[in-house]
Coordinates of C-alpha atoms in Angstrom, one line a residue:
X1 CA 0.0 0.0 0.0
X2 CA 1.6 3.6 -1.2
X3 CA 0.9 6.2 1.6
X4 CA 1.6 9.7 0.0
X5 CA 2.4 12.6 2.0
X6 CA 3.1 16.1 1.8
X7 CA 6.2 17.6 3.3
X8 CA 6.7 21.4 3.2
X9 CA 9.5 22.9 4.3
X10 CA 9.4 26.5 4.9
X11 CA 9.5 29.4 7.4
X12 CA 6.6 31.2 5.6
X13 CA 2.9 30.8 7.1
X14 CA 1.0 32.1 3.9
X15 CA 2.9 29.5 1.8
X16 CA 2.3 26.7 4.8
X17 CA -1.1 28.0 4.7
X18 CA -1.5 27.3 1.1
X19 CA -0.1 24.0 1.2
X20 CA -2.3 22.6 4.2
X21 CA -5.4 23.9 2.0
X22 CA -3.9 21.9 -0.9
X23 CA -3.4 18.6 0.9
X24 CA -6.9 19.1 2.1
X25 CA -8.1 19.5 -1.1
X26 CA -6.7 16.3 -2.4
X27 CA -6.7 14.3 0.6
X28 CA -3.4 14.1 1.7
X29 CA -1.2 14.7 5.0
X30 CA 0.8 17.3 5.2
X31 CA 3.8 18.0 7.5
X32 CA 5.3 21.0 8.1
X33 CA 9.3 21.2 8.7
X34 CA 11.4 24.5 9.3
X35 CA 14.4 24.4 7.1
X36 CA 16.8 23.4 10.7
X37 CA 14.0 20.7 11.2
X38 CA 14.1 19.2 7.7
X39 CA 18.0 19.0 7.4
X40 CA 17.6 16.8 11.0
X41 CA 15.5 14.8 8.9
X42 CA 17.1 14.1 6.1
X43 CA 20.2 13.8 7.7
X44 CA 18.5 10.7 10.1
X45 CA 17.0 9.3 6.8
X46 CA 19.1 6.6 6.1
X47 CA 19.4 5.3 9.8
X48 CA 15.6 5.2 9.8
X49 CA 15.1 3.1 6.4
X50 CA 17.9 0.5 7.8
X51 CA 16.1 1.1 11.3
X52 CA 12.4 0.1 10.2
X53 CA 14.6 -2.9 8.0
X54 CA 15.9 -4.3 11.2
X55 CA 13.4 -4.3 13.5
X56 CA 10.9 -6.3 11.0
X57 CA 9.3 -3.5 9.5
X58 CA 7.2 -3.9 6.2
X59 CA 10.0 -1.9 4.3
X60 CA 8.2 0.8 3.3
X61 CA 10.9 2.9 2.8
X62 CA 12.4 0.6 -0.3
X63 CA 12.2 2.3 -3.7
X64 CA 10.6 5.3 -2.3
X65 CA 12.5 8.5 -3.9
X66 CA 12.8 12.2 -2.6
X67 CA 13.2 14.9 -4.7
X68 CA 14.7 17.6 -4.1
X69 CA 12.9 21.2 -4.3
X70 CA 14.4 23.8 -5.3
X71 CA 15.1 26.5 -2.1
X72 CA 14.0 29.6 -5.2
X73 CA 12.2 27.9 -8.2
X74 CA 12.7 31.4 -9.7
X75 CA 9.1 31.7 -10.9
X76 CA 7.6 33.2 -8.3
X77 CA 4.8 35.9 -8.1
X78 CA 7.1 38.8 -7.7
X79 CA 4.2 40.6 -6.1
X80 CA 5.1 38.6 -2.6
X81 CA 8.2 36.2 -4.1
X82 CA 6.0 33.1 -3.3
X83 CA 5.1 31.0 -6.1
X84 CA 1.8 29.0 -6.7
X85 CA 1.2 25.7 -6.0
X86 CA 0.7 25.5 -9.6
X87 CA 4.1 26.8 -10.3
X88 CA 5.6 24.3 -7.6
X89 CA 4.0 21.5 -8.5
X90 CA 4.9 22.0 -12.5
X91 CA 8.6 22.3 -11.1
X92 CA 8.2 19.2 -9.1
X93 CA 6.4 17.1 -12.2
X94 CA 9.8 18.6 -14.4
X95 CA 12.4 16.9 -12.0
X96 CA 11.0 14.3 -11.5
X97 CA 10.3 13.7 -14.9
X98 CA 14.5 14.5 -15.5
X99 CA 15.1 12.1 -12.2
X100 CA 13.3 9.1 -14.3
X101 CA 15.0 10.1 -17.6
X102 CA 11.9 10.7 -19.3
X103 CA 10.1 7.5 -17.6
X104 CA 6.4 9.0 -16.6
X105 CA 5.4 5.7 -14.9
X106 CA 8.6 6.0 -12.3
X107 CA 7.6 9.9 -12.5
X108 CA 4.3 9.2 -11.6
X109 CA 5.3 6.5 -8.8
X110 CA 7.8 9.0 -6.9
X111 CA 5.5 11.6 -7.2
X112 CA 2.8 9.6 -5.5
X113 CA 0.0 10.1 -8.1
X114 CA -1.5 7.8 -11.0
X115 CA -0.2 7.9 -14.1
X116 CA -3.3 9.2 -16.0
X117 CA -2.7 11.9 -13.7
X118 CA 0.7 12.4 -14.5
X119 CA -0.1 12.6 -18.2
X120 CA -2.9 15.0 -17.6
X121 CA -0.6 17.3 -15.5
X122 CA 2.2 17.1 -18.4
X123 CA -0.7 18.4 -21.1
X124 CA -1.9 21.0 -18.7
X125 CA 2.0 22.2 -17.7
X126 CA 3.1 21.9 -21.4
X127 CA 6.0 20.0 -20.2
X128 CA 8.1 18.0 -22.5
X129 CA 9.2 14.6 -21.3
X130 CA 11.1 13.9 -24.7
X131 CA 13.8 16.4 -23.5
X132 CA 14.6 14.5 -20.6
X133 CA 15.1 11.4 -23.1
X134 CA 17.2 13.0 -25.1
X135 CA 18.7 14.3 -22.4
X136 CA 19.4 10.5 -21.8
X137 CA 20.9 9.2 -24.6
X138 CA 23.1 12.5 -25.3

């Protein structure tokens, strides 16, 4: 069973704000991190996964990917310098897409959505996954 969640790291309440709204929306959890808080995290990562392997867990952690976002996506609303959920997830759906090489169902899969919906994103985001394939056999 995939259990998605949302992890937003950030200092600022109107963007934590939007995000909470967003997970609601769509039915998923969200966490909130400061930046110190997140780097704790992802610095314990690796203990935990071998942790949760040692002790008899289920493995959960196995294949599951993080991607990295982007501290300034550089397209934000330069009105506030916060960019949309829109705007964040089209950046998120773009590296993930480069992560996989171009592969949409391993996109879909670390992004923790169906790949219809993936698809449907890619139209609505004009995003080109064929660059990240050529991108792979350059």
């Amino acid at each position: 069973m995939v259990r998605s969640q949302f992890i937003v790291v950030s200092d600022d309440q109107a963007l934590i704000q939007k995000a909470q709204q967003f997970g609601q929306m769509h039915g998923v959890p969200v966490q909130v991190q400061s930046p110190e808080q997140h780097q704790a995290t992802v610095t314990e990562l690796p203990s935990l996964v071998a942790g949760n392997s040692a002790v008899g867990g289920t493995g959960t952690g196995e294949g599951a990917k993080v991607l990295q976002f982007p501290g300034n996506a550089g397209q934000s609303d330069t009105r506030r310098g916060v960019a949309t959920i829109n705007q964040l997830e089209s950046v998120a759906i773009e590296q993930a897409i480069a992560a996989f090489k171009g592969n949409l169902t391993e996109a879909a899969k670390a992004l923790g959505i169906g790949r219809a919906t993936l698809y449907r994103k890619v139209k609505q985001y004009n995003i080109d996954p064929a660059m990240a394939r050529k991108k792979k056999a350059a």
